[in-house]
mmCIF file of C-alpha atoms and ligand atoms in Angstrom:
data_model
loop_
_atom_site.group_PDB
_atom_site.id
_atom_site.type_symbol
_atom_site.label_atom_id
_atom_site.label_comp_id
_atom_site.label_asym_id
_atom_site.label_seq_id
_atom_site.Cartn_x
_atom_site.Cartn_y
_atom_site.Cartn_z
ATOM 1 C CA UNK A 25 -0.742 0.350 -35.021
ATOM 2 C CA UNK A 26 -0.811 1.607 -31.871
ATOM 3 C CA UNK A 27 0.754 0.641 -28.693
ATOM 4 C CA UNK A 28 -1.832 -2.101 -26.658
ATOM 5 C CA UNK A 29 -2.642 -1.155 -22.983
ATOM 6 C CA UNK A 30 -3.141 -4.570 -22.419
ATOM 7 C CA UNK A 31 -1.294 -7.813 -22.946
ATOM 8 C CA UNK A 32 -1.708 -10.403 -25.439
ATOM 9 C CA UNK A 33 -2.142 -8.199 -28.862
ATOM 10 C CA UNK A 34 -0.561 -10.450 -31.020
ATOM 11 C CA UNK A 35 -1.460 -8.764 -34.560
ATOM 12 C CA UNK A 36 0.487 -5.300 -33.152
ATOM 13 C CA UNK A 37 3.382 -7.517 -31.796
ATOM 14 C CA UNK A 38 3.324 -9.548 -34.891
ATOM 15 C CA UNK A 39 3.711 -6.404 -37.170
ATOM 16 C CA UNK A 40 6.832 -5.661 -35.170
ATOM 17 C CA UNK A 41 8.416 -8.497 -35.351
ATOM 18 C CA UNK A 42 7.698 -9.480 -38.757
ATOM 19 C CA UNK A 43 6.222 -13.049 -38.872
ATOM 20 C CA UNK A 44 2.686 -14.409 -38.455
ATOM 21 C CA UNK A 45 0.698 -13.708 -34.507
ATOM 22 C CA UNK A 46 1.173 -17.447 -34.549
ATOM 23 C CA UNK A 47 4.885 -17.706 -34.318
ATOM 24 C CA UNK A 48 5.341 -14.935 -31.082
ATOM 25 C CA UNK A 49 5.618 -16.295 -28.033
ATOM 26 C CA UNK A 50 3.189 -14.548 -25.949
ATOM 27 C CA UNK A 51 4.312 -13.633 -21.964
ATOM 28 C CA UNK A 52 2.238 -10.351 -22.112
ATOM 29 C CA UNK A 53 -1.104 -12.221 -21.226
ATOM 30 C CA UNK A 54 -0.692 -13.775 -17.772
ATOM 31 C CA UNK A 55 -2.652 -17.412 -19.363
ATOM 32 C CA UNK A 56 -1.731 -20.493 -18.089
ATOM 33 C CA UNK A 57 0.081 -22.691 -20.891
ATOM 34 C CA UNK A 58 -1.343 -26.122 -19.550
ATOM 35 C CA UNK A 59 -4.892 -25.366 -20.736
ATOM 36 C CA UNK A 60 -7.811 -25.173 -22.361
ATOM 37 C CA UNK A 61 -8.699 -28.360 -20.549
ATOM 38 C CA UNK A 62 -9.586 -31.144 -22.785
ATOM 39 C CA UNK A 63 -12.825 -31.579 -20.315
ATOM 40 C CA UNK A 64 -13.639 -27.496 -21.508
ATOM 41 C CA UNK A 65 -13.169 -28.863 -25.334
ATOM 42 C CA UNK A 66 -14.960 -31.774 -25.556
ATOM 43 C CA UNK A 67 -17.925 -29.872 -23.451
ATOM 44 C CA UNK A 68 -17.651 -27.054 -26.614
ATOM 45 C CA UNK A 69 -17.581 -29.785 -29.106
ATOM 46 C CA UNK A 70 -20.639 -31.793 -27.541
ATOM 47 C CA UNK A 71 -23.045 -28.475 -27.456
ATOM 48 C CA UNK A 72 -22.245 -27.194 -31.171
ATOM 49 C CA UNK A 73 -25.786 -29.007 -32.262
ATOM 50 C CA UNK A 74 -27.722 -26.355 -29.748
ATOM 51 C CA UNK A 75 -26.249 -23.342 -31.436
ATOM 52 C CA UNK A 76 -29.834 -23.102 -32.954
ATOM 53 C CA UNK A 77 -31.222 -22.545 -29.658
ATOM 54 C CA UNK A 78 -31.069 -19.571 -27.514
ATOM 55 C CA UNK A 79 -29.056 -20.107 -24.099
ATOM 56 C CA UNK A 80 -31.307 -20.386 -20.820
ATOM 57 C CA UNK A 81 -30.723 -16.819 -19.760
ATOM 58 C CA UNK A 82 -31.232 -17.824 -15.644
ATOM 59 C CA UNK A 83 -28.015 -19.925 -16.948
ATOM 60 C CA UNK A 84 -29.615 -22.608 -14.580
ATOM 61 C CA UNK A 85 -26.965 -25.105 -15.315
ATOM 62 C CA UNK A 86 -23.932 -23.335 -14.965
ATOM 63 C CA UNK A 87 -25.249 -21.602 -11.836
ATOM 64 C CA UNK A 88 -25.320 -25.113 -10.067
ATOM 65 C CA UNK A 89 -21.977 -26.314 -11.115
ATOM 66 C CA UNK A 90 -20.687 -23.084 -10.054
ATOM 67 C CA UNK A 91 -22.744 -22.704 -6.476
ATOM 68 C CA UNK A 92 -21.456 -26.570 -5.994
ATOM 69 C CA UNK A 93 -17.829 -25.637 -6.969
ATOM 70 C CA UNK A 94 -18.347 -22.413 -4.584
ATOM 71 C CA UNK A 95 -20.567 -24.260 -1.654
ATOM 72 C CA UNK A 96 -22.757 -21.386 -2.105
ATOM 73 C CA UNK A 97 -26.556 -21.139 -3.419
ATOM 74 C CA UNK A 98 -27.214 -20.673 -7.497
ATOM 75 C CA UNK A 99 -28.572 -17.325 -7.030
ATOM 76 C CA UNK A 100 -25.652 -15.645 -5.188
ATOM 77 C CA UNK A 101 -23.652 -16.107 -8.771
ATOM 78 C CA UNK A 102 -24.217 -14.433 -11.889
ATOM 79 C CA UNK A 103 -22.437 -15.472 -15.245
ATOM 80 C CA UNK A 104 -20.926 -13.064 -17.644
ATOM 81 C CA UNK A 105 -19.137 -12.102 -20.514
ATOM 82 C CA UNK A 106 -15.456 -12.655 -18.907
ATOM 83 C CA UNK A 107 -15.057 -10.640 -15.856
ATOM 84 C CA UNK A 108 -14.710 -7.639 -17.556
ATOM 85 C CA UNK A 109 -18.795 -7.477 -18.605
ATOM 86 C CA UNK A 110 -19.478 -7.579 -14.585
ATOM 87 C CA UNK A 111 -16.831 -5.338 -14.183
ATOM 88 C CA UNK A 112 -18.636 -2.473 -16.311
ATOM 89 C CA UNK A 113 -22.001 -3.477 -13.933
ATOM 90 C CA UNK A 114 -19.667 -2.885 -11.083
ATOM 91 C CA UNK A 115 -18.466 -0.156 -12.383
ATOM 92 C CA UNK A 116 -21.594 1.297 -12.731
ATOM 93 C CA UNK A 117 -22.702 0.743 -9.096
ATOM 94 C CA UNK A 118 -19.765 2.158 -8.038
ATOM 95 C CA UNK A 119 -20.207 5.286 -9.976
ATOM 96 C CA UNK A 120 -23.686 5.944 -7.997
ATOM 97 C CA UNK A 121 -21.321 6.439 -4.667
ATOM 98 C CA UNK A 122 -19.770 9.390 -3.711
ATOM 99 C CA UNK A 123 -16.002 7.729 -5.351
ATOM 100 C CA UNK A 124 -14.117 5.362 -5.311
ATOM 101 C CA UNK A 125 -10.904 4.167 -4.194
ATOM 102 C CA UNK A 126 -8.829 2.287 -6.397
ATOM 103 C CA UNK A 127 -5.484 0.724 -5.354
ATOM 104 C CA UNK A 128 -2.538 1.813 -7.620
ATOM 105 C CA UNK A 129 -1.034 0.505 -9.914
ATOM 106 C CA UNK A 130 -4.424 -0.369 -11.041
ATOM 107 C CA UNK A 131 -5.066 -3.015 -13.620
ATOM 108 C CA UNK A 132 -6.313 -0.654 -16.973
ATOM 109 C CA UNK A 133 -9.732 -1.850 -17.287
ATOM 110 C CA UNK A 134 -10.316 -0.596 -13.784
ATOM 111 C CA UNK A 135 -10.374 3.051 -15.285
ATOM 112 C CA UNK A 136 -12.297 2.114 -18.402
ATOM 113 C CA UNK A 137 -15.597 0.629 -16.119
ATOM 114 C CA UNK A 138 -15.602 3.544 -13.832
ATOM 115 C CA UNK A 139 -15.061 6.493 -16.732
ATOM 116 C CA UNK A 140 -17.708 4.741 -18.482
ATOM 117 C CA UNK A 141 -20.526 5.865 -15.689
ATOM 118 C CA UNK A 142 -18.403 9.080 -14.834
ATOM 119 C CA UNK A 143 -17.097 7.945 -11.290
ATOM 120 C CA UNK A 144 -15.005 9.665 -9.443
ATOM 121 C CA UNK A 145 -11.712 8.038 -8.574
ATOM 122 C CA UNK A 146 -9.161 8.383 -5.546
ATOM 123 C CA UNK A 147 -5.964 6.328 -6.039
ATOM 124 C CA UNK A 148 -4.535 4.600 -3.033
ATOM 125 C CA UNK A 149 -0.144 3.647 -3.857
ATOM 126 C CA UNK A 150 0.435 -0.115 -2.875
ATOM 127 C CA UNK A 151 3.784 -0.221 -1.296
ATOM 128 C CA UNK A 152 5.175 -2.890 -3.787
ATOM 129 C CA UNK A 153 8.919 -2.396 -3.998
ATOM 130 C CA UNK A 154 10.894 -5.484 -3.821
ATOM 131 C CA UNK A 155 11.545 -5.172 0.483
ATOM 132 C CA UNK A 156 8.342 -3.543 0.923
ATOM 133 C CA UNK A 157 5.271 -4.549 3.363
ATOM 134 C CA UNK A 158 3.214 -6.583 1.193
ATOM 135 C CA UNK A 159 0.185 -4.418 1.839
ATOM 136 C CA UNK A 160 -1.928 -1.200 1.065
ATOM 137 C CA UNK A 161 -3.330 1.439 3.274
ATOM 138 C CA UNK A 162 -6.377 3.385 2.869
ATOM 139 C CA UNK A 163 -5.536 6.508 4.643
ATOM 140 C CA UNK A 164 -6.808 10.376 4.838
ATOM 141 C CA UNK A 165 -10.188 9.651 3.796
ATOM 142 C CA UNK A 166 -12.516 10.956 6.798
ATOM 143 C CA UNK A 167 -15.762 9.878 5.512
ATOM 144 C CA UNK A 168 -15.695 6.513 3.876
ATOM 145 C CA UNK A 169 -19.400 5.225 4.366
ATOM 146 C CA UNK A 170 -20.390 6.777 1.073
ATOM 147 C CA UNK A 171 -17.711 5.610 -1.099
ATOM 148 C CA UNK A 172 -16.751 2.570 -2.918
ATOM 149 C CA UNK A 173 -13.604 0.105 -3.247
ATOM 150 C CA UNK A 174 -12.255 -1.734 -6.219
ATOM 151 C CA UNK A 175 -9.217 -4.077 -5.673
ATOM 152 C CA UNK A 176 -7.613 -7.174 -7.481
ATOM 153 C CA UNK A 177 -6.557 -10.337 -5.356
ATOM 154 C CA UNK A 178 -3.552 -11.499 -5.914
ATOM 155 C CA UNK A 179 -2.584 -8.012 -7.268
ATOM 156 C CA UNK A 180 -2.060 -7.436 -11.180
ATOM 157 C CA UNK A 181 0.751 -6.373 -11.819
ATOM 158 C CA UNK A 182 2.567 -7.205 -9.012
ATOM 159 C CA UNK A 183 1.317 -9.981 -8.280
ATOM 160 C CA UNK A 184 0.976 -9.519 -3.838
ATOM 161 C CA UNK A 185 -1.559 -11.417 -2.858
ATOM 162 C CA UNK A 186 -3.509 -9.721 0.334
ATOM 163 C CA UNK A 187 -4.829 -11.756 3.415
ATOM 164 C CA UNK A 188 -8.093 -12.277 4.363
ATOM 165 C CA UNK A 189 -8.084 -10.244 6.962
ATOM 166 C CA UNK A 190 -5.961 -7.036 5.203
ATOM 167 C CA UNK A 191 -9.278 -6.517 3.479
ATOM 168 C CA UNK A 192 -12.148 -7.527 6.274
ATOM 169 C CA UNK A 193 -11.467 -4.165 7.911
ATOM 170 C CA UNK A 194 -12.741 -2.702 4.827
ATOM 171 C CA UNK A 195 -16.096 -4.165 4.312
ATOM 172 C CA UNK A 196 -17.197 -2.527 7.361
ATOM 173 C CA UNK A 197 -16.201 0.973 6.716
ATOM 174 C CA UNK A 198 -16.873 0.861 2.559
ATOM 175 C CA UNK A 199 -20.506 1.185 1.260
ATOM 176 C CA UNK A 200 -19.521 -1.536 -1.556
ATOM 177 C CA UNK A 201 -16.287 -3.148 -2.156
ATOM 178 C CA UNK A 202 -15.513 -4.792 -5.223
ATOM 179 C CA UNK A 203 -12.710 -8.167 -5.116
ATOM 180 C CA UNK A 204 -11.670 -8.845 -8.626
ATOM 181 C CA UNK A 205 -10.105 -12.683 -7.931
ATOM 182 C CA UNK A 206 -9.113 -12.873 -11.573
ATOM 183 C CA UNK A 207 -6.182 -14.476 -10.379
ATOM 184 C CA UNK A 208 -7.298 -16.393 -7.120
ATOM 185 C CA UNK A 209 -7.359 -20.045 -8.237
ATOM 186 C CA UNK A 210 -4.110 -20.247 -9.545
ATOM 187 C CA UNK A 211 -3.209 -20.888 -5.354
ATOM 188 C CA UNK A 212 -4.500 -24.252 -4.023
ATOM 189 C CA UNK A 213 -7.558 -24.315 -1.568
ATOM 190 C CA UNK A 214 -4.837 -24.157 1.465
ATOM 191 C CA UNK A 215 -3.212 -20.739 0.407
ATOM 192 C CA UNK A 216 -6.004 -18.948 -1.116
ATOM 193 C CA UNK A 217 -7.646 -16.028 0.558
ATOM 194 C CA UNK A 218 -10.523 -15.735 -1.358
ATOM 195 C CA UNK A 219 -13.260 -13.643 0.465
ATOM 196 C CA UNK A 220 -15.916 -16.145 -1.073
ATOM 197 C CA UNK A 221 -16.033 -17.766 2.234
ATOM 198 C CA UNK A 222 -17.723 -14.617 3.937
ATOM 199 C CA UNK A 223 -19.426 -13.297 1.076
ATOM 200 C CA UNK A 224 -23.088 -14.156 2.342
ATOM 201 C CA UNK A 225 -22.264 -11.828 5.668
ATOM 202 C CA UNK A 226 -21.402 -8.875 3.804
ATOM 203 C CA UNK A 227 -24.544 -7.720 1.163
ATOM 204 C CA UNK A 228 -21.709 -4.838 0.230
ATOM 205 C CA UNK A 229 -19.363 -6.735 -1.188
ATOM 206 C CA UNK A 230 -18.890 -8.187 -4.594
ATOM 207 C CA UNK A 231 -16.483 -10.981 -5.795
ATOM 208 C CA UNK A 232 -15.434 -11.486 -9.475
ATOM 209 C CA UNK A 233 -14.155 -14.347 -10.987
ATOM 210 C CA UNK A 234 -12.778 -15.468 -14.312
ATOM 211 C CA UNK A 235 -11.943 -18.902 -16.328
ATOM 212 C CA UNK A 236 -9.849 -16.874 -18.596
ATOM 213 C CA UNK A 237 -6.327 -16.694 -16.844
ATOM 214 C CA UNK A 238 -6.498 -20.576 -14.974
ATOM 215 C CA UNK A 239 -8.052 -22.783 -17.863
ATOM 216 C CA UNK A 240 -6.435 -21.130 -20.608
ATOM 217 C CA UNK A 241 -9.695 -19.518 -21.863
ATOM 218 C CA UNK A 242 -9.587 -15.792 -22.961
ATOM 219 C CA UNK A 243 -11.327 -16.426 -26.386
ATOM 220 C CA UNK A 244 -14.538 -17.866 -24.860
ATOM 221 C CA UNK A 245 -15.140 -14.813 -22.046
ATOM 222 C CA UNK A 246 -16.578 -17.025 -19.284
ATOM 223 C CA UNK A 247 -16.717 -14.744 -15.568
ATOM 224 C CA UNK A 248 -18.811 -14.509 -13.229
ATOM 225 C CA UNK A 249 -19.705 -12.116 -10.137
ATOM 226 C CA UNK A 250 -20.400 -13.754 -6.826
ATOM 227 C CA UNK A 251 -22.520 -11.319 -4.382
ATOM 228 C CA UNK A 252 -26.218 -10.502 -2.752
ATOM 229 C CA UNK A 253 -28.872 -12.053 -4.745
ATOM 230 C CA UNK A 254 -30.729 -9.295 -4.623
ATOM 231 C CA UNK A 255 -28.010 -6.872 -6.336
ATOM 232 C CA UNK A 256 -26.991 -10.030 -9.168
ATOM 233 C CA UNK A 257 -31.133 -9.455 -10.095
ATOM 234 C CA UNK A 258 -30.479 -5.764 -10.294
ATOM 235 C CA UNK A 259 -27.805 -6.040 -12.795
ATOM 236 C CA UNK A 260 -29.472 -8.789 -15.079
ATOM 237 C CA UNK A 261 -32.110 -6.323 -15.784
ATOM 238 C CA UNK A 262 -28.972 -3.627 -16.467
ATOM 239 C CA UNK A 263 -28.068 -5.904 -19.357
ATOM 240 C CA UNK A 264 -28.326 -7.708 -22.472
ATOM 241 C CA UNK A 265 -30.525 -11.358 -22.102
ATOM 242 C CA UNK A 266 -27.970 -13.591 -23.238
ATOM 243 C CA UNK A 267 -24.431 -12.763 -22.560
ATOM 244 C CA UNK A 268 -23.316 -15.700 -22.417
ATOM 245 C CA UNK A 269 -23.211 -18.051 -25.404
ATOM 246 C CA UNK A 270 -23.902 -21.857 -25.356
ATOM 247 C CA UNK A 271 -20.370 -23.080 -25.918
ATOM 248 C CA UNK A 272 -18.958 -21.086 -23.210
ATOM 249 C CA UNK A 273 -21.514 -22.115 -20.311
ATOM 250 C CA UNK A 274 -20.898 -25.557 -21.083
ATOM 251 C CA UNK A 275 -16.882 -25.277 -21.231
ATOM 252 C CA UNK A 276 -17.683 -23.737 -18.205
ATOM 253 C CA UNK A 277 -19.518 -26.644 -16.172
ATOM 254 C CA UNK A 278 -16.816 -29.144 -17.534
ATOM 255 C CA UNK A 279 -13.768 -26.780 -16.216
ATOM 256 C CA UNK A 280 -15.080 -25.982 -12.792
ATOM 257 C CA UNK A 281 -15.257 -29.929 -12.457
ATOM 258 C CA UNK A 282 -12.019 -30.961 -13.864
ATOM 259 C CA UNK A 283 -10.529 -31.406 -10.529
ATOM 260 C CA UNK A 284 -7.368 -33.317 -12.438
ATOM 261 C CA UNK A 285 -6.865 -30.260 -14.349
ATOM 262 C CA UNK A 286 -6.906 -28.104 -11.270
ATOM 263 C CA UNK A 287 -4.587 -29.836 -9.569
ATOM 264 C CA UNK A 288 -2.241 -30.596 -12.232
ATOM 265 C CA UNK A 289 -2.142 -26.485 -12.477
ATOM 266 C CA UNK A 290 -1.244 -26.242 -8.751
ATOM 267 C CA UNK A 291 1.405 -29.013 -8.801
ATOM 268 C CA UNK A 292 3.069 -26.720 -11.797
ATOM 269 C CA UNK A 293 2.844 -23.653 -11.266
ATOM 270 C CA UNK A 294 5.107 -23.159 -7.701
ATOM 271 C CA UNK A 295 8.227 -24.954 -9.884
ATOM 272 C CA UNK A 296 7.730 -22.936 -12.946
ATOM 273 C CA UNK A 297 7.792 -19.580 -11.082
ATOM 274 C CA UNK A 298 10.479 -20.410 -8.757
ATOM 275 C CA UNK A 299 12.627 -21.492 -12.374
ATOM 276 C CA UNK A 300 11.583 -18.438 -13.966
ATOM 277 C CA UNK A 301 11.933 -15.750 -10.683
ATOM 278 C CA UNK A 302 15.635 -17.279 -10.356
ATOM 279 C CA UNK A 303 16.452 -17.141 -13.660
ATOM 280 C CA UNK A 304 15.621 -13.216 -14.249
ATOM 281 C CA UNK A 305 17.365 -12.446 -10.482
ATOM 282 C CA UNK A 306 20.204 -13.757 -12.111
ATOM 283 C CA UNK A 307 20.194 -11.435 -15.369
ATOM 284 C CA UNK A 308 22.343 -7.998 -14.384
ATOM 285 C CA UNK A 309 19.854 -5.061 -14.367
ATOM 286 C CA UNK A 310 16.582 -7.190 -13.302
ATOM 287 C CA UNK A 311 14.497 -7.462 -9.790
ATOM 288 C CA UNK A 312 11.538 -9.943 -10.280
ATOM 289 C CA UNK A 313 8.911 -9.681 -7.442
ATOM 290 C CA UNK A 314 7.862 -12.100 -5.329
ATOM 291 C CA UNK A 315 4.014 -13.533 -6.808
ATOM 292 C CA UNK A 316 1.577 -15.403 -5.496
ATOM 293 C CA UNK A 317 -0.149 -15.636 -9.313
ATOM 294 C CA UNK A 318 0.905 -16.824 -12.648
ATOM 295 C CA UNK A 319 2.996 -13.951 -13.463
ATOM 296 C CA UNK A 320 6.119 -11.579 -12.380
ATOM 297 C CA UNK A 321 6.448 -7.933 -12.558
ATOM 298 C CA UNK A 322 10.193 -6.980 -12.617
ATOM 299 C CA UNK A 323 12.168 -3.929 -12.514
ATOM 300 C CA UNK A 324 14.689 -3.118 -14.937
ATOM 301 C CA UNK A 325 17.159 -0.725 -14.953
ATOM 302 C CA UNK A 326 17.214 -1.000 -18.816
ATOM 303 C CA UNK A 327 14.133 0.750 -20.694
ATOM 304 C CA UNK A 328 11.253 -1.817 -20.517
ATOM 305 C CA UNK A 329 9.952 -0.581 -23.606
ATOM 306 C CA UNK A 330 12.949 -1.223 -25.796
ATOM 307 C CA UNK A 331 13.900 -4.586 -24.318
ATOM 308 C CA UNK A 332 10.373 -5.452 -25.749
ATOM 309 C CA UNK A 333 11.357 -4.162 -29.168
ATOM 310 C CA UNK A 334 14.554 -6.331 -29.214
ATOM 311 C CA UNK A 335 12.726 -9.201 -27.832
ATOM 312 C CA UNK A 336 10.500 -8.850 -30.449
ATOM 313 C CA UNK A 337 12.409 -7.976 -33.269
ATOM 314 C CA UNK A 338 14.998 -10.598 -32.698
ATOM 315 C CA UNK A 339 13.659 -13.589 -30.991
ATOM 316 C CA UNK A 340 10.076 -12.917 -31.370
ATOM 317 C CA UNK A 341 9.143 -13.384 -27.948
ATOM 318 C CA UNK A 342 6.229 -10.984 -26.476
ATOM 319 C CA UNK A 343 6.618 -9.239 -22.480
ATOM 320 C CA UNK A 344 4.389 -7.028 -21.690
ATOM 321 C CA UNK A 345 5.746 -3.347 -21.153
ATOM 322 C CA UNK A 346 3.902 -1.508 -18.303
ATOM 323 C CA UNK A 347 3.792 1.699 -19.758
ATOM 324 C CA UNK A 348 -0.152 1.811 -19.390
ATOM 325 C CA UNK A 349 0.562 1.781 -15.388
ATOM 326 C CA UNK A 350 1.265 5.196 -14.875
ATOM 327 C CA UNK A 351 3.359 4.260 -11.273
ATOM 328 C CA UNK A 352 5.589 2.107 -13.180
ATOM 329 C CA UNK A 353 6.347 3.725 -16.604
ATOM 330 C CA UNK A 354 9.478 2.267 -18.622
ATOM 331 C CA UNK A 355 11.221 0.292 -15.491
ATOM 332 C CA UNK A 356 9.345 -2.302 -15.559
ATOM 333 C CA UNK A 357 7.710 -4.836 -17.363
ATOM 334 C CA UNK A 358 5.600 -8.238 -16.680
ATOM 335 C CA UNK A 359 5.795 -11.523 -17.963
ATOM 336 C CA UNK A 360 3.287 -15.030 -17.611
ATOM 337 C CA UNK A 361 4.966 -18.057 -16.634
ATOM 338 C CA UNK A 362 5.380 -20.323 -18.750
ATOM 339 C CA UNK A 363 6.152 -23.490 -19.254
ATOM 340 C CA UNK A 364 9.796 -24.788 -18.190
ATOM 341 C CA UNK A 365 11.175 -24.772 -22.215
ATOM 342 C CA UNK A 366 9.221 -20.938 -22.911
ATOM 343 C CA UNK A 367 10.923 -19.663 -19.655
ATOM 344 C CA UNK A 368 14.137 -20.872 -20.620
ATOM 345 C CA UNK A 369 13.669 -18.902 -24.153
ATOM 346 C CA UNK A 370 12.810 -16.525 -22.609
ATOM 347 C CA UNK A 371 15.699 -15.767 -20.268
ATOM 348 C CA UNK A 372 17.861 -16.933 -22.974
ATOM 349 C CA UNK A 373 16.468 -14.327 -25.091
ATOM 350 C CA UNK A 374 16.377 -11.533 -22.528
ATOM 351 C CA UNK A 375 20.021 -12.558 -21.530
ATOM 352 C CA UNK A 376 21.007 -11.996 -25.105
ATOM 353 C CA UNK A 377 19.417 -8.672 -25.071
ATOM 354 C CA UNK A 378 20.502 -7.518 -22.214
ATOM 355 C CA UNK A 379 24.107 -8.070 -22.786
ATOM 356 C CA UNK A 380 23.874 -6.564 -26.601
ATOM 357 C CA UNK A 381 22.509 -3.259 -24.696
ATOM 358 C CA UNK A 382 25.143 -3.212 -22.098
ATOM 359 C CA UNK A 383 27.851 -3.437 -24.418
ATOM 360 C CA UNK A 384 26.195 -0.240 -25.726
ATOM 361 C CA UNK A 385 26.091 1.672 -22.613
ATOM 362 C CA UNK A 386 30.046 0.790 -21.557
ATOM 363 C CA UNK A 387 30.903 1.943 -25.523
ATOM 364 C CA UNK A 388 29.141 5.426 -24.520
ATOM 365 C CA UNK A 389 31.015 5.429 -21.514
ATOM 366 C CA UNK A 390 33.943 4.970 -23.215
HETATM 367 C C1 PLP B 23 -6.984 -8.365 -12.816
HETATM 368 C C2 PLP B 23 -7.812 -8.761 -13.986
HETATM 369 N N1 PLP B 23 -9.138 -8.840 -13.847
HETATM 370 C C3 PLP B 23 -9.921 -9.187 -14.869
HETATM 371 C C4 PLP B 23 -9.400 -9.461 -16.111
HETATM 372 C C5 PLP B 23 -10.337 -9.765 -17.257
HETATM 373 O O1 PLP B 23 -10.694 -11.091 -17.294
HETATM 374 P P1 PLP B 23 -11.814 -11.620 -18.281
HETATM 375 O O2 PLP B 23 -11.112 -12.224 -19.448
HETATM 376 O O3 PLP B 23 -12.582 -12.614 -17.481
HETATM 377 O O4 PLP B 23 -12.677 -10.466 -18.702
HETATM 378 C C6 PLP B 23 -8.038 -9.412 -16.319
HETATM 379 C C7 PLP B 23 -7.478 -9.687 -17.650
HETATM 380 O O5 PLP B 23 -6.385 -9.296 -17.995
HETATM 381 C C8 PLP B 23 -7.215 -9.037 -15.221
HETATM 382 O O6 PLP B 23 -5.893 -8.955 -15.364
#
């Protein structure tokens, strides 16, 4: 089977390991553990008697719950297939401009939407060691009016989260820009730096959103694009009438109203990281990053991929390698947070490992 590019392929890890997808513990997909919300379930459960009716394609419904959650009107916001369905539309807006600039390490999909429509691509380095500036820096590019941008917010994988006003400059001098907020609502309204707010000044950029990573949802692909009405009409006629099925819309409405469950995730999540950070800078060989999202990138000075093997093989725990991020190769992986008992398996497991190969090394040196 080959080796996944992204995380969360349980039936390859499973092989590995030898035992059933359902007994690996998964920290290769960065999905919170708290959810679905039982508001997101019930909503599924109530809406399995319309499955013999076609979804309203204008989504009407989940447009309003969504321009309420957002404070912004219906038509601004477009539902999709998960993110990644708006992505390709992005993707192939972006590939009508002269290129476009991607910051690096770039999450994978970035490279599948813009091959797909033959863009051209210029990668920009983020300067993401452990003491560096947390920014990027879009330099040596004279003309920029005909060219596109494409950046995540907080960053996958490292998990930097950009200010408001690192990425304002932009808007002026990019003919689109593209903010994928995959990640955004995992901070609470009084950290985030969503560009939401602004969105109605700026008909050039494009925000994209996802219920996948926050409310536990990758099964059900729920996104959705915020940006000019005008381009959101453009792309429904670029694509199939009904990409989004019944179920999903109306998880959808429920989760974007469970304000309990939203807050339950933000009282969680600054605890479980903070466990999880110290307890991998404590583990000889590893360098977690600072994250403003769900997930850490470390360095290791052991091979990333074979930690995974032994993770797997022996304790049947999943991290995701980052061998697909060309910038990173075999010194680093990722891993989700968890909750407090799957972090502590976790580093128990990787402190296990981690010994067993050192005690190899020091024998060589021997
Ligand atoms: C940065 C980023 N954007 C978008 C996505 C895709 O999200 P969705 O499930 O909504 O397609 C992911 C999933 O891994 C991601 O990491």
């Amino acid at each position: 089977m080959r080796q996944p590019a992204h995380g969360g392929n349980l039936a390859w890890a499973a092989a590995l390991a030898g035992c059933p997808p359902s007994a690996i513990l998964d920290f290769s997909a960065s999905i919170s553990p708290l959810g679905p919300p039982n508001s997101a379930l019930a909503a599924i459960e109530s809406q399995l008697g319309n499955l013999r009716h076609y979804p309203d394609p204008d989504y009407g419904e989940l447009r309003l719950a969504l321009s309420h959650f957002h404070q912004l009107p219906p038509e601004w916001i477009l539902p999709g297939n998960g993110s990644a369905e708006l992505l390709s539309l992005a993707g192939r807006e972006l590939a009508q401009l002269a290129a476009t600039a991607l910051i690096t390490p770039a999450f994978g999909d970035y490279y599948r939407a813009l091959a797909a429509y033959h863009a051209e691509v210029l990668e920009f380095p983020l300067s993401f060691g452990t003491n560096a500036q947390e920014s990027f820096v879009i330099r040596h590019l004279s003309v920029i009016h005909d060219k596109g941008l494409l950046l995540n917010n907080p960053h996958n994988p490292t998990g930097k989260l950009f200010s408001r006003e690192a990425i304002l400059p932009y808007l002026k001098d990019f003919a689109l820009v593209v903010v994928d907020e995959a990640f955004m609502d995992f901070l609470p309204p009084e950290q985030e730096q969503s560009l939401v707010e602004v969105v109605q000044e700026y008909p050039n950029l494009v925000i994209l959103r996802s219920l996948t990573k926050f409310y536990s949802l990758p099964g059900l692909r729920l996104g959705y694009a915020i940006a000019h009405p005008d381009r959101l009409r453009r792309w429904q006629l670029w694509r199939d009438p009904w990409p989004v099925n019944t179920l999903a819309a109306a998880a959808a409405v429920a989760a974007v109203a469970d304000k309990e469950f939203q807050e339950q995730t933000w009282a969680w999540l600054p605890a479980a990281r903070d466990q999880l950070f110290q307890g991998l800078a404590s583990l000889s060989g590893l360098q977690p990053l600072q994250s403003a999202a769900n997930f850490l990138l470390v360095e290791s000075q052991q091979s990333s991929s074979q930690l995974q093997q032994k993770l797997l093989k022996h304790h049947q725990i999943l991290i995701r390698d980052c061998l697909s991020f060309s910038e990173l190769g075999d010194r680093y992986f990722r891993v989700a947070v968890r909750s407090g008992l799957d972090n502590q398996r976790l580093l128990e497991a990787l402190s296990l490992v981690i010994s067993d190969e050192s005690l190899v090394i020091k024998r060589k040196d021997n």
